[in-house]
Coordinates of C-alpha atoms and ligand atoms in Angstrom, one line a residue:
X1 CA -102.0 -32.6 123.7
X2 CA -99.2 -31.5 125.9
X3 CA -99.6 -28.5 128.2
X4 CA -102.0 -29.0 131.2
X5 CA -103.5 -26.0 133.4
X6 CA -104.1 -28.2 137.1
X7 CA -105.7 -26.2 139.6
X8 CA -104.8 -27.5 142.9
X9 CA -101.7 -29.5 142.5
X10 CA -100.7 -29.6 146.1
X11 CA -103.6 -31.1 147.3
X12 CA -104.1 -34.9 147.7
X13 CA -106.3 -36.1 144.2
X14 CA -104.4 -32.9 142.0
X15 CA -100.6 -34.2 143.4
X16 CA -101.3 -38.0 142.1
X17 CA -103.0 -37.1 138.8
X18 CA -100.1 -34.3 138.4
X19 CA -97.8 -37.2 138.7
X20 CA -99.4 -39.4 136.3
X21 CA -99.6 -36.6 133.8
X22 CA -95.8 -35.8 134.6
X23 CA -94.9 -39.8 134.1
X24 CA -97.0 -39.6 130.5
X25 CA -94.5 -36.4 129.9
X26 CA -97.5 -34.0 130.0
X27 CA -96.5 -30.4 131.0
X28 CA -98.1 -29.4 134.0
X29 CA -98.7 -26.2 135.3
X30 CA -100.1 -26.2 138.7
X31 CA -101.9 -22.6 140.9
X32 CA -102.7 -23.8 144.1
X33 CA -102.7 -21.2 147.5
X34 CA -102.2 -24.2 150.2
X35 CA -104.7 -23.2 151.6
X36 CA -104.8 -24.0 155.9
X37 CA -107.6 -26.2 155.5
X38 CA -104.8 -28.8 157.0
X39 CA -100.9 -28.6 156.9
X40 CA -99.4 -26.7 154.3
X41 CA -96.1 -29.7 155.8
X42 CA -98.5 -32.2 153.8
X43 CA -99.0 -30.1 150.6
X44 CA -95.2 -29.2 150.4
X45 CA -94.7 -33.2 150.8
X46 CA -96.9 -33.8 148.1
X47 CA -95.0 -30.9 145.8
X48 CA -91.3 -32.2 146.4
X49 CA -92.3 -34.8 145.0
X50 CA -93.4 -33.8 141.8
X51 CA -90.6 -31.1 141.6
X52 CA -88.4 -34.1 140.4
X53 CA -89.5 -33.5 137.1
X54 CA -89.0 -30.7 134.5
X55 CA -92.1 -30.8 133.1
X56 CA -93.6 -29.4 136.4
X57 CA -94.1 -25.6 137.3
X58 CA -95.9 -24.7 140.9
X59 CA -97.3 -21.1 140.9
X60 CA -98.6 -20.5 144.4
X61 CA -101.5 -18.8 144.3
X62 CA -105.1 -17.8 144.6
X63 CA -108.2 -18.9 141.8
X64 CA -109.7 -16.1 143.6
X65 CA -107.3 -14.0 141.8
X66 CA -108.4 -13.0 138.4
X67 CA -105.5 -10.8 137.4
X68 CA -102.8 -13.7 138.2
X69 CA -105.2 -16.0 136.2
X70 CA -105.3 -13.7 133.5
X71 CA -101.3 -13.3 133.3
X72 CA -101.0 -17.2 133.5
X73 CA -103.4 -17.4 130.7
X74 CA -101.7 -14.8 128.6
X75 CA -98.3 -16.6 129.3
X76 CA -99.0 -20.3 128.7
X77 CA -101.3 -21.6 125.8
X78 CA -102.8 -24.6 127.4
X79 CA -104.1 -27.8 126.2
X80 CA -106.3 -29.0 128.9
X81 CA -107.4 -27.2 132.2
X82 CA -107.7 -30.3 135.1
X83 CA -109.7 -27.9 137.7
X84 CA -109.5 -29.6 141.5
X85 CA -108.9 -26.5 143.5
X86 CA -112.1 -26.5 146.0
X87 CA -112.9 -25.8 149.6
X88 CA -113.1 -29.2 150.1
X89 CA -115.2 -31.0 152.8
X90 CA -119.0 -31.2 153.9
X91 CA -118.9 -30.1 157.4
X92 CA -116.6 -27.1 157.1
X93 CA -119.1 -25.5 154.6
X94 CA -121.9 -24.8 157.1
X95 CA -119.8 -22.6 159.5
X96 CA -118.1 -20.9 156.0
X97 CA -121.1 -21.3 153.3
X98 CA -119.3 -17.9 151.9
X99 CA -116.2 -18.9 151.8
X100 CA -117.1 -22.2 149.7
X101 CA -119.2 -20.3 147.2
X102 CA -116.0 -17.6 146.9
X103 CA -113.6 -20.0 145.7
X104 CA -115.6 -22.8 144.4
X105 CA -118.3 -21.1 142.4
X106 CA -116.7 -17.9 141.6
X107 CA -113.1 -19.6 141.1
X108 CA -114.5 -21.7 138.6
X109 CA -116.3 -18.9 136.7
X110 CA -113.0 -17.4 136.8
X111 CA -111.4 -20.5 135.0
X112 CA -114.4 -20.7 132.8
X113 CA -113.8 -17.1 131.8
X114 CA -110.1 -17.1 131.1
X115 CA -110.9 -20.1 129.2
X116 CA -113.6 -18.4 127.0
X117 CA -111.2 -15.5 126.5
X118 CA -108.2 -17.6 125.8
X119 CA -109.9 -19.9 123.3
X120 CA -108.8 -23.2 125.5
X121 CA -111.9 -25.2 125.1
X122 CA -111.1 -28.5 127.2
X123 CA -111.7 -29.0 130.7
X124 CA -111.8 -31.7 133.8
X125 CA -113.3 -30.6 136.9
X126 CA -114.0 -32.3 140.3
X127 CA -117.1 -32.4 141.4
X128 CA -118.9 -34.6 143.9
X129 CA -121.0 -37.6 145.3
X130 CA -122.6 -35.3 148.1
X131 CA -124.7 -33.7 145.0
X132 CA -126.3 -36.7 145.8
X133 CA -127.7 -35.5 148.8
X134 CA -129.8 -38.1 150.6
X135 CA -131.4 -39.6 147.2
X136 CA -133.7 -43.0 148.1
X137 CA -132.4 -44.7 144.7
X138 CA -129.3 -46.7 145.2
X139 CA -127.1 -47.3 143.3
X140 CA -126.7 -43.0 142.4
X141 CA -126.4 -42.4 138.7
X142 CA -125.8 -39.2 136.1
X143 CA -129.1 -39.2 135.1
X144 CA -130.7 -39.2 138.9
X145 CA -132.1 -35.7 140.4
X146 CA -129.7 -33.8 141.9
X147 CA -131.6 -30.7 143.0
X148 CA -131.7 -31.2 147.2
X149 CA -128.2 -31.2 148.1
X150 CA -127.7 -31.1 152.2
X151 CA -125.0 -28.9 152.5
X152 CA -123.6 -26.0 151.0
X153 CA -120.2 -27.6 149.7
X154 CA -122.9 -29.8 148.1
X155 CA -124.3 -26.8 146.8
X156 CA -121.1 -25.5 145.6
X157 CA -120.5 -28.6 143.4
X158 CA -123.8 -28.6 142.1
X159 CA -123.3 -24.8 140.9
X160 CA -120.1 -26.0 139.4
X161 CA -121.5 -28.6 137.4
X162 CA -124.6 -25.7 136.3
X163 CA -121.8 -23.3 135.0
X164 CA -119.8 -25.9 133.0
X165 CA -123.5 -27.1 131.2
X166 CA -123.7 -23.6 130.6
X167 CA -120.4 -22.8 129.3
X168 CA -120.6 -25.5 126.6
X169 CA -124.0 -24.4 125.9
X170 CA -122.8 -20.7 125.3
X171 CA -119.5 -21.2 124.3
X172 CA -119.0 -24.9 122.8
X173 CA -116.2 -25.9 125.9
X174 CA -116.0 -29.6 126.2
X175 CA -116.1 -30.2 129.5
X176 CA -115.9 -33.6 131.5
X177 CA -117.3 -33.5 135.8
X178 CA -116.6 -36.1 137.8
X179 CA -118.5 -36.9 140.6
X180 CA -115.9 -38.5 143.0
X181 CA -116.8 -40.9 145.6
X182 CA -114.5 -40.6 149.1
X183 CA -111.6 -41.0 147.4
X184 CA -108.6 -42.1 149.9
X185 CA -105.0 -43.8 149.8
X186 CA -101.5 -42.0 150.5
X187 CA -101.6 -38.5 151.5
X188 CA -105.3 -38.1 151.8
X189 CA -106.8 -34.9 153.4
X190 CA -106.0 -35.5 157.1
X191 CA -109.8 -34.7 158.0
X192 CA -111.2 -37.7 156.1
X193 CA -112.8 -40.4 158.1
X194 CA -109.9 -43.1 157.0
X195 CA -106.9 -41.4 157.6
X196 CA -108.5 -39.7 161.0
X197 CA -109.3 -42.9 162.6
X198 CA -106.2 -44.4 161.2
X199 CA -104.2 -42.1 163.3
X200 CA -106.0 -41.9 165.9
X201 CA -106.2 -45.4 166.7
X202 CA -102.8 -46.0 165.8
X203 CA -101.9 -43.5 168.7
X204 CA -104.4 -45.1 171.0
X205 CA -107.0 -42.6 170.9
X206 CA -110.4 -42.8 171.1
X207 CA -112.6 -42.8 168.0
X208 CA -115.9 -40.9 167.5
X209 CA -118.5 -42.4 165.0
X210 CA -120.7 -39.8 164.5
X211 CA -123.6 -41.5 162.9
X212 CA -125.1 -42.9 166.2
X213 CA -123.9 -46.8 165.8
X214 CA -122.2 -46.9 162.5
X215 CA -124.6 -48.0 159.8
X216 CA -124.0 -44.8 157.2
X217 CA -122.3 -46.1 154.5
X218 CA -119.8 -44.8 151.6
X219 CA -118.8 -45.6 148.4
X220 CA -114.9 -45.4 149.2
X221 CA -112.8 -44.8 146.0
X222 CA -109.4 -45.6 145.9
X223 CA -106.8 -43.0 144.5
X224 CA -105.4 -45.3 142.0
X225 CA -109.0 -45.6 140.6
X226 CA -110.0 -42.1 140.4
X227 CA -106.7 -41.1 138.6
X228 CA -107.2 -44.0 136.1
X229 CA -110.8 -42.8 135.7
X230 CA -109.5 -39.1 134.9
X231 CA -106.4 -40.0 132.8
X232 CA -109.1 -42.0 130.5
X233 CA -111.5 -38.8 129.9
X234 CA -108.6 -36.9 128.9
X235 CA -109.2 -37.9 124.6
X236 CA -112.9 -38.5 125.2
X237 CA -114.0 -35.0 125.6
X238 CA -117.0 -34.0 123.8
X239 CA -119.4 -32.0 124.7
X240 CA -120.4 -31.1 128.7
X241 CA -120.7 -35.2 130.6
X242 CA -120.8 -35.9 134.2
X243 CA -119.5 -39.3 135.2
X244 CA -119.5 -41.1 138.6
X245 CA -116.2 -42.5 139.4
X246 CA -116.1 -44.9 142.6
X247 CA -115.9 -48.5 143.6
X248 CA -119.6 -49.4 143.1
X249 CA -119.7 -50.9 146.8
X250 CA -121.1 -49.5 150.1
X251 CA -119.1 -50.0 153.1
X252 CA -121.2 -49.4 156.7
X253 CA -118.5 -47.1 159.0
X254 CA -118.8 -49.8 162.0
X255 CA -117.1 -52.4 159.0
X256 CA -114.5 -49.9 158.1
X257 CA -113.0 -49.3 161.0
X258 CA -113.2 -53.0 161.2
X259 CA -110.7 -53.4 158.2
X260 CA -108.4 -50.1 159.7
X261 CA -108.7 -52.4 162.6
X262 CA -107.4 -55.6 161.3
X263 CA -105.0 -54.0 159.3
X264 CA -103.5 -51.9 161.5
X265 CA -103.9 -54.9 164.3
X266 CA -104.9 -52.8 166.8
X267 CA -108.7 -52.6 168.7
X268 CA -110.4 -49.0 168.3
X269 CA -111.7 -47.5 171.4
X270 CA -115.1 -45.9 169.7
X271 CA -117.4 -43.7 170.9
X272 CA -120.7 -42.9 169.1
X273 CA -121.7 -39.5 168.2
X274 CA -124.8 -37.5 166.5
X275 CA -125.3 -37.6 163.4
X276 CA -123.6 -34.3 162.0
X277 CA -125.7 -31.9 159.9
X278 CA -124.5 -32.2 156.1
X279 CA -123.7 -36.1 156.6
X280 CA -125.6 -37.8 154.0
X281 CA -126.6 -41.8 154.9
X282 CA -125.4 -43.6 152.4
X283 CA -123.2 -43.2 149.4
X284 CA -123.2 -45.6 146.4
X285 CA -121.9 -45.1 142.7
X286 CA -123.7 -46.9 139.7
X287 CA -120.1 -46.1 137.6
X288 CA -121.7 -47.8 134.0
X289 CA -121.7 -44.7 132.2
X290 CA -118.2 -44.0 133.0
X291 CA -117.4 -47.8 132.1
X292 CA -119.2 -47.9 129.2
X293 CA -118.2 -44.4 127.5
X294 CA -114.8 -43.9 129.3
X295 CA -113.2 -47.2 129.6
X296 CA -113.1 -46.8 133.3
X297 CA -112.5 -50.4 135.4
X298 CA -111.9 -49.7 139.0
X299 CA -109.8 -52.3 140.6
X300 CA -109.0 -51.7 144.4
X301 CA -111.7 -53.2 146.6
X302 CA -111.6 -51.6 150.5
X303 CA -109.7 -54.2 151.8
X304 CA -106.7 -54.0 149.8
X305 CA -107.2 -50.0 149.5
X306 CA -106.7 -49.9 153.3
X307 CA -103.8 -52.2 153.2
X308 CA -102.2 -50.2 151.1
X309 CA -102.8 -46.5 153.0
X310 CA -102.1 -48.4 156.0
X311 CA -98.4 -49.5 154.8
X312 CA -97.9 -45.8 153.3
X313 CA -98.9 -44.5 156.5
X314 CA -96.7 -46.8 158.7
X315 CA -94.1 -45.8 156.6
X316 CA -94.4 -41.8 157.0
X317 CA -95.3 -41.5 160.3
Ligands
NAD1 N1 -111.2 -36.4 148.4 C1 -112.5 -36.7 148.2 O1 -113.0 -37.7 148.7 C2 -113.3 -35.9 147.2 C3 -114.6 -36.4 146.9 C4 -115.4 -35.6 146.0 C5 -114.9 -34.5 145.4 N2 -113.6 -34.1 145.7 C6 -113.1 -32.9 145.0 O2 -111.8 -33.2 144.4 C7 -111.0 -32.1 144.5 C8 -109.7 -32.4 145.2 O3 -110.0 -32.8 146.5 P1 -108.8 -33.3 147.5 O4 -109.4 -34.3 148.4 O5 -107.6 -33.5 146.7 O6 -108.7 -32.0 148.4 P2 -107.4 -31.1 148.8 O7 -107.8 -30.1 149.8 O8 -106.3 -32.1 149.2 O9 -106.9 -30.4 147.5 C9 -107.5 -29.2 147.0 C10 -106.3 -28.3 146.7 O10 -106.9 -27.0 146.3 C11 -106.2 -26.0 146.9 N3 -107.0 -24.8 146.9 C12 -108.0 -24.5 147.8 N4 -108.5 -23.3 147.6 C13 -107.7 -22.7 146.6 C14 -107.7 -21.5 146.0 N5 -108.6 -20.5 146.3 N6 -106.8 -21.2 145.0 C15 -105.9 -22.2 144.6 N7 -105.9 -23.4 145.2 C16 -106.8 -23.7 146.2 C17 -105.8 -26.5 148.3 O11 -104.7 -25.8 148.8 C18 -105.5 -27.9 148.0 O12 -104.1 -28.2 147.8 C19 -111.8 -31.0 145.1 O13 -112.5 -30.2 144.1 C20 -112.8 -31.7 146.0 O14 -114.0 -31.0 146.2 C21 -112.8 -34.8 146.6

């Protein structure tokens, strides 16, 4: 297996994995439309960097676009398709419920269908903890209900995950979802909780926790973990799975910012906040499955995760 299909390269997961792919001397293709959701600066960053190698190609544009898809299909005979191109981001998809279902449900239909018309039968595709929703049963497994998601990005991934099942049902496409858990480390989206509060507090700003006094809790992943959990599917795919990938460990938001704290050695000046419709309390992977079947072992508990972002973002500042 050589040529890979990645569908949103510039972003912050599809830029590592693209480079882990690229060091293996996989051929990687990548669409992605840098979309504004933050700096198109950070996305470029992330693409100069895998531009060093000749086994890259970037094609800016649009999994909205089913003509482009259709040429880049016709062009390329593809291996593997790694789909991570999303709207990503819970809060933005209740002012833009339309605009997630556009490129996350009907881009990945689009995908599904070039595939199907193409005969390329393997695919990875991001999907999500927040399918979760606000589930009682901790830890979250596969085989747990999945049917009340809060928010439409939620939604989104959920109808993702439907059309894959039904894809391999129709069509035999072996097709592997993760369900990432908060995944941070070096060039993370600038929105996320870790990197916002990293930056703001680094620049003496006030922080705002906006859970009311910092109990929620997340199953933070780091990068280094989820890339190792995708680059072990890549020969096990059989059939539709869904896997968890994350730490397997809850981490309260008052205790994070603890650790950005410490590590950046600097006191945060919080405020607290409302809770913020779409927020889910408490995220927590059981990651067995993806152990058991996949191999997966993640290794970077929160306090060396941070470390680590924290030096990277020292450095780039
Ligand atoms: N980061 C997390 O904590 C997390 C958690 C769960 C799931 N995910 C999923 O993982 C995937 C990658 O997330 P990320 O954090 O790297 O986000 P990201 O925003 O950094 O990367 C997504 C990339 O997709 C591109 N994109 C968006 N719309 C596109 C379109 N219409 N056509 C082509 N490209 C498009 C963006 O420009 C961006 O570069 C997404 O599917 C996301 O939903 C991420």
């Amino acid at each position: 297996m050589k040529n890979i299909f990645l569908t949103g390269g510039a972003g912050f997961i599809g830029s590592h994995f693209a480079n882990k792919l690229l060091e293996n001397n996989f051929h990687v293709i990548t669409i992605d439309n840098f979309d504004p959701f933050y700096k198109r600066s950070l996305k470029e960053k992330n693409i100069s960097l895998l531009c060093k190698y000749k086994n890259f190609k970037l094609i800016e544009g649009d999994i909205r676009d089913k003509y482009l898809l259709s040429d880049i299909f016709k062009k390329h005979e593809f291996d593997l398709i790694v789909h991570l191109a999303a709207k990503a981001g819970v809060r933005p998809s209740i002012e833009d419920p339309t605009g997630y279902f556009e490129v996350n449900v009907q881009g990945t239909i689009n995908i599904l269908e070039e595939m199907r018309k193409n005969k390329v039968s393997k695919m990875l595709i991001a999907s999500s903890s927040s399918v979760y929703g606000n589930n009682k049963k901790i830890p979250f497994s596969e085989s747990d209900n999945v049917d009340n998601p809060i928010s439409p990005y939620a939604a989104s991934k959920k109808a993702c995950e439907l059309l894959c099942s039904t894809y391999n049902t129709l069509y035999g496409l072996d097709i592997t979802a993760f369900r990432f858990f908060t995944v941070y480390g070096p060039a993370q989206r600038p929105e996320m909780a870790i990197a916002k509060f990293a930056n703001l507090i680094l620049n003496d700003k006030p922080i705002t926790l906006f859970d009311g006094k910092g109990s929620t809790s997340r199953d933070y992943t780091y990068i280094d973990d989820i890339v190792d959990g995708l680059y072990k599917s890549i020969d096990k795919l059989d059939g539709f799975k869904i896997y968890n990938i994350g730490e397997s460990q809850g981490i309260k938001l008052i205790d994070l910012v603890g650790i950005i704290e410490k590590n950046l050695n600097k006191k945060a000046e919080i405020i607290f906040g409302d809770k913020q419709p779409g927020d889910v309390d408490i995220t927590f992977a059981d990651v067995s499955k993806a152990k058991l079947e996949l191999g997966y072992s993640p290794k970077i508990k929160i306090e060396d995760g941070i470390k680590r972002y924290v030096d990277w973002l020292i450095l780039n500042k």
